[in-house]
Amino acid sequence: MRYNHDEVILPVVPFFNIWGLNMIIQWWVTGGTLIVCDYQSTRTLPSIINQRNVSVVEATIATTYLIVQLAERNVKHVQQIKRNVRMWFTS
């Protein structure tokens, strides 16, 4: 996946989930930035992704769907997410 030290990783799944744990391991190995937020508070996620220039996201399918719905309310959010996010995983 070519993770690098410039990655800003946002796991939007519990850390005890294998994919949440995988994001922590990737952060630890590459030395990037790990964003920890309340994954159950989806309303703020498009803003967090854009404000922190998140490049890697791990979210459940339902959370991904909600983030897309929220972001589509503001075209600027969608355009900025497209520019910043390099990888988006769903689990």
XYZ file of N, CA, C and O in Angstrom:
364
model
N 0.820 -1.188 0.000
C 0.000 0.000 0.000
C 0.869 1.258 0.000
O 0.342 2.345 -0.083
N 2.140 1.085 0.153
C 3.096 2.202 0.122
C 2.788 3.286 1.142
O 2.757 4.480 0.825
N 2.540 2.868 2.365
C 2.389 3.844 3.445
C 3.706 4.582 3.612
O 4.772 4.016 3.408
N 3.642 5.847 3.990
C 4.875 6.588 4.227
C 4.740 7.440 5.484
O 3.682 7.495 6.098
N 5.807 8.112 5.847
C 5.841 8.884 7.098
C 4.945 10.126 7.056
O 4.688 10.739 8.081
N 4.460 10.495 5.879
C 3.581 11.658 5.753
C 2.091 11.318 5.893
O 1.261 12.216 5.847
N 1.774 10.039 6.046
C 0.369 9.629 6.119
C -0.317 10.206 7.351
O 0.276 10.305 8.426
N -1.563 10.589 7.173
C -2.431 10.982 8.280
C -3.550 9.945 8.283
O -4.356 9.894 7.363
N -3.538 9.084 9.297
C -4.394 7.906 9.340
C -5.563 8.137 10.292
O -5.370 8.552 11.432
N -6.763 7.845 9.799
C -7.974 7.993 10.604
C -8.723 6.662 10.656
O -9.435 6.314 9.724
N -8.540 5.904 11.740
C -9.353 4.698 11.900
C -10.710 5.082 12.493
O -10.777 5.660 13.566
N -11.778 4.812 11.758
C -13.119 5.131 12.226
C -13.813 3.814 12.582
O -14.956 3.574 12.233
N -13.055 2.954 13.210
C -13.536 1.669 13.712
C -12.918 1.483 15.096
O -11.910 2.105 15.411
N -13.500 0.620 15.921
C -12.894 0.377 17.232
C -11.491 -0.209 17.086
O -11.217 -0.962 16.157
N -10.602 0.146 17.992
C -9.235 -0.354 17.920
C -9.144 -1.848 18.194
O -8.180 -2.490 17.812
N -10.141 -2.425 18.852
C -10.112 -3.868 19.070
C -10.531 -4.633 17.809
O -10.344 -5.827 17.712
N -11.082 -3.928 16.820
C -11.398 -4.506 15.522
C -10.080 -4.760 14.791
O -9.157 -3.954 14.870
N -9.973 -5.854 14.061
C -8.720 -6.188 13.382
C -8.264 -5.077 12.447
O -7.081 -4.799 12.318
N -9.219 -4.403 11.810
C -8.847 -3.340 10.882
C -8.436 -2.068 11.621
O -7.550 -1.337 11.164
N -9.040 -1.804 12.753
C -8.599 -0.685 13.583
C -7.190 -0.927 14.108
O -6.336 -0.042 14.099
N -6.934 -2.161 14.529
C -5.601 -2.540 14.995
C -4.589 -2.435 13.858
O -3.467 -1.958 14.053
N -4.994 -2.830 12.654
C -4.114 -2.724 11.500
C -3.705 -1.277 11.244
O -2.554 -0.999 10.919
N -4.623 -0.338 11.396
C -4.296 1.076 11.187
C -3.292 1.563 12.231
O -2.380 2.326 11.925
N -3.431 1.090 13.459
C -2.471 1.463 14.501
C -1.087 0.908 14.169
O -0.074 1.604 14.318
N -1.038 -0.324 13.698
C 0.251 -0.925 13.326
C 0.879 -0.160 12.169
O 2.084 0.122 12.187
N 0.070 0.201 11.158
C 0.609 0.972 10.035
C 1.157 2.313 10.500
O 2.211 2.758 10.035
N 0.451 2.961 11.398
C 0.925 4.241 11.948
C 2.249 4.037 12.691
O 3.186 4.796 12.515
N 2.323 2.999 13.494
C 3.517 2.733 14.291
C 4.712 2.420 13.396
O 5.813 2.906 13.626
N 4.497 1.643 12.350
C 5.580 1.244 11.456
C 6.064 2.424 10.606
O 7.261 2.605 10.426
N 5.148 3.224 10.094
C 5.543 4.297 9.176
C 5.913 5.596 9.877
O 6.612 6.415 9.299
N 5.406 5.797 11.084
C 5.708 7.037 11.794
C 4.869 8.215 11.334
O 5.248 9.361 11.546
N 3.750 7.949 10.702
C 2.861 9.029 10.271
C 2.102 9.625 11.447
O 2.545 9.556 12.592
N 0.956 10.183 11.173
C 0.110 10.788 12.197
C -1.159 9.960 12.336
O -1.763 9.593 11.328
N -1.547 9.684 13.562
C -2.766 8.937 13.841
C -3.780 9.886 14.453
O -3.497 10.544 15.450
N -4.957 9.977 13.847
C -6.033 10.809 14.361
C -6.975 9.907 15.148
O -7.490 8.929 14.615
N -7.184 10.237 16.398
C -8.102 9.481 17.243
C -9.314 10.364 17.502
O -9.181 11.477 17.983
N -10.481 9.857 17.109
C -11.706 10.615 17.321
C -12.819 9.652 17.715
O -12.644 8.442 17.674
N -13.932 10.207 18.060
C -15.093 9.403 18.426
C -15.722 8.867 17.138
O -16.376 9.600 16.410
N -15.485 7.604 16.852
C -15.966 7.020 15.606
C -17.486 6.911 15.563
O -18.067 6.641 14.515
N -18.154 7.110 16.683
C -19.611 7.037 16.706
C -20.255 8.397 16.456
O -21.453 8.493 16.294
N -19.456 9.444 16.443
C -19.960 10.788 16.173
C -19.637 11.141 14.722
O -18.655 11.819 14.434
N -20.473 10.681 13.807
C -20.166 10.800 12.383
C -20.366 12.197 11.814
O -19.804 12.511 10.779
N -21.121 13.035 12.464
C -21.415 14.370 11.921
C -20.157 15.212 11.688
O -20.127 16.019 10.773
N -19.155 15.026 12.506
C -17.949 15.850 12.399
C -16.873 15.226 11.506
O -15.863 15.875 11.241
N -17.073 14.010 11.034
C -16.008 13.323 10.302
C -15.580 14.009 8.999
O -14.370 14.104 8.751
N -16.494 14.496 8.151
C -15.998 15.204 6.956
C -15.105 16.395 7.307
O -14.074 16.618 6.670
N -15.472 17.133 8.339
C -14.642 18.276 8.757
C -13.300 17.819 9.298
O -12.270 18.432 8.999
N -13.289 16.755 10.093
C -12.028 16.231 10.632
C -11.124 15.772 9.496
O -9.928 16.068 9.474
N -11.697 15.051 8.533
C -10.913 14.568 7.391
C -10.280 15.737 6.647
O -9.100 15.692 6.294
N -11.039 16.795 6.450
C -10.527 17.941 5.703
C -9.582 18.817 6.516
O -8.556 19.255 6.018
N -9.910 19.076 7.760
C -9.067 19.948 8.585
C -7.706 19.321 8.867
O -6.701 20.024 8.935
N -7.678 18.016 9.039
C -6.420 17.337 9.380
C -5.720 16.751 8.159
O -4.690 16.105 8.280
N -6.268 16.974 6.959
C -5.694 16.457 5.710
C -5.439 14.950 5.783
O -4.348 14.468 5.475
N -6.453 14.228 6.182
C -6.361 12.777 6.330
C -6.102 12.142 4.970
O -6.734 12.488 3.979
N -5.145 11.198 4.941
C -4.811 10.523 3.685
C -5.254 9.062 3.663
O -5.373 8.481 2.592
N -5.492 8.458 4.836
C -5.926 7.059 4.916
C -7.079 6.970 5.912
O -6.961 7.418 7.045
N -8.188 6.368 5.467
C -9.359 6.197 6.320
C -9.720 4.717 6.348
O -9.677 4.043 5.318
N -10.068 4.219 7.516
C -10.626 2.872 7.678
C -11.960 3.045 8.372
O -12.019 3.582 9.476
N -13.049 2.647 7.712
C -14.386 2.810 8.281
C -15.258 1.631 7.871
O -14.993 0.978 6.858
N -16.283 1.393 8.640
C -17.244 0.365 8.254
C -18.026 0.856 7.039
O -18.020 2.050 6.722
N -18.710 -0.044 6.381
C -19.506 0.329 5.215
C -20.581 1.340 5.612
O -20.794 2.337 4.919
N -21.247 1.096 6.743
C -22.303 2.008 7.195
C -21.737 3.396 7.505
O -22.334 4.412 7.133
N -20.589 3.459 8.161
C -19.976 4.746 8.488
C -19.525 5.458 7.215
O -19.697 6.671 7.079
N -18.968 4.722 6.279
C -18.569 5.310 5.000
C -19.780 5.917 4.300
O -19.724 7.045 3.791
N -20.873 5.206 4.292
C -22.102 5.699 3.670
C -22.564 6.998 4.342
O -22.909 7.967 3.664
N -22.531 7.037 5.671
C -22.937 8.245 6.392
C -22.001 9.417 6.104
O -22.451 10.553 5.932
N -20.702 9.149 6.047
C -19.738 10.215 5.757
C -19.997 10.789 4.364
O -19.975 12.004 4.171
N -20.261 9.914 3.401
C -20.554 10.381 2.042
C -21.810 11.239 2.035
O -21.848 12.309 1.416
N -22.853 10.791 2.725
C -24.088 11.576 2.786
C -23.850 12.948 3.403
O -24.342 13.955 2.901
N -23.095 12.980 4.494
C -22.811 14.258 5.151
C -21.960 15.159 4.271
O -22.207 16.363 4.169
N -20.950 14.588 3.651
C -20.046 15.388 2.822
C -20.756 15.945 1.602
O -20.469 17.068 1.176
N -21.687 15.183 1.038
C -22.386 15.639 -0.165
C -23.259 16.864 0.076
O -23.659 17.530 -0.871
N -23.527 17.169 1.319
C -24.298 18.381 1.625
C -23.486 19.641 1.346
O -24.029 20.729 1.258
N -22.175 19.476 1.259
C -21.294 20.609 1.011
C -20.273 20.181 -0.046
O -19.374 19.398 0.240
N -20.398 20.684 -1.242
C -19.540 20.283 -2.352
C -18.061 20.515 -2.036
O -17.204 19.741 -2.440
N -17.760 21.570 -1.277
C -16.370 21.841 -0.908
C -15.785 20.683 -0.102
O -14.624 20.337 -0.262
N -16.598 20.069 0.780
C -16.129 18.908 1.544
C -15.736 17.771 0.614
O -14.683 17.165 0.767
N -16.594 17.485 -0.343
C -16.349 16.373 -1.263
C -15.071 16.610 -2.056
O -14.230 15.719 -2.179
N -14.896 17.804 -2.597
C -13.713 18.107 -3.402
C -12.436 18.007 -2.577
O -11.427 17.480 -3.044
N -12.472 18.497 -1.349
C -11.287 18.438 -0.503
C -10.982 17.003 -0.089
O -9.818 16.608 -0.061
N -11.996 16.216 0.215
C -11.784 14.812 0.560
C -11.153 14.082 -0.622
O -10.210 13.306 -0.459
N -11.624 14.356 -1.827
C -11.058 13.723 -3.024
C -9.586 14.067 -3.194
O -8.795 13.241 -3.644
N -9.213 15.286 -2.855
C -7.811 15.708 -2.991
C -6.915 15.076 -1.932
O -5.776 14.733 -2.207
N -7.423 14.944 -0.712
C -6.587 14.515 0.411
C -6.504 13.007 0.605
O -5.425 12.481 0.857
N -7.626 12.326 0.546
C -7.661 10.907 0.897
C -7.063 10.086 -0.240
O -7.531 10.117 -1.370
N -6.027 9.359 0.108
C -5.313 8.512 -0.853
C -5.870 7.094 -0.841
O -5.948 6.441 -1.880
N -6.237 6.613 0.345
C -6.797 5.267 0.497
C -7.978 5.308 1.448
O -7.905 5.946 2.492
N -9.045 4.628 1.074
C -10.224 4.528 1.935
C -10.594 3.052 2.002
O -10.959 2.452 1.003
N -10.482 2.477 3.191
C -10.787 1.068 3.382
C -12.137 0.927 4.080
O -12.478 1.736 4.929
N -12.866 -0.097 3.727
C -14.113 -0.412 4.426
C -14.021 -1.815 4.978
O -13.465 -2.714 4.362
N -14.534 -1.963 6.190
C -14.488 -3.285 6.820
C -15.875 -3.686 7.292
O -16.778 -2.906 7.315
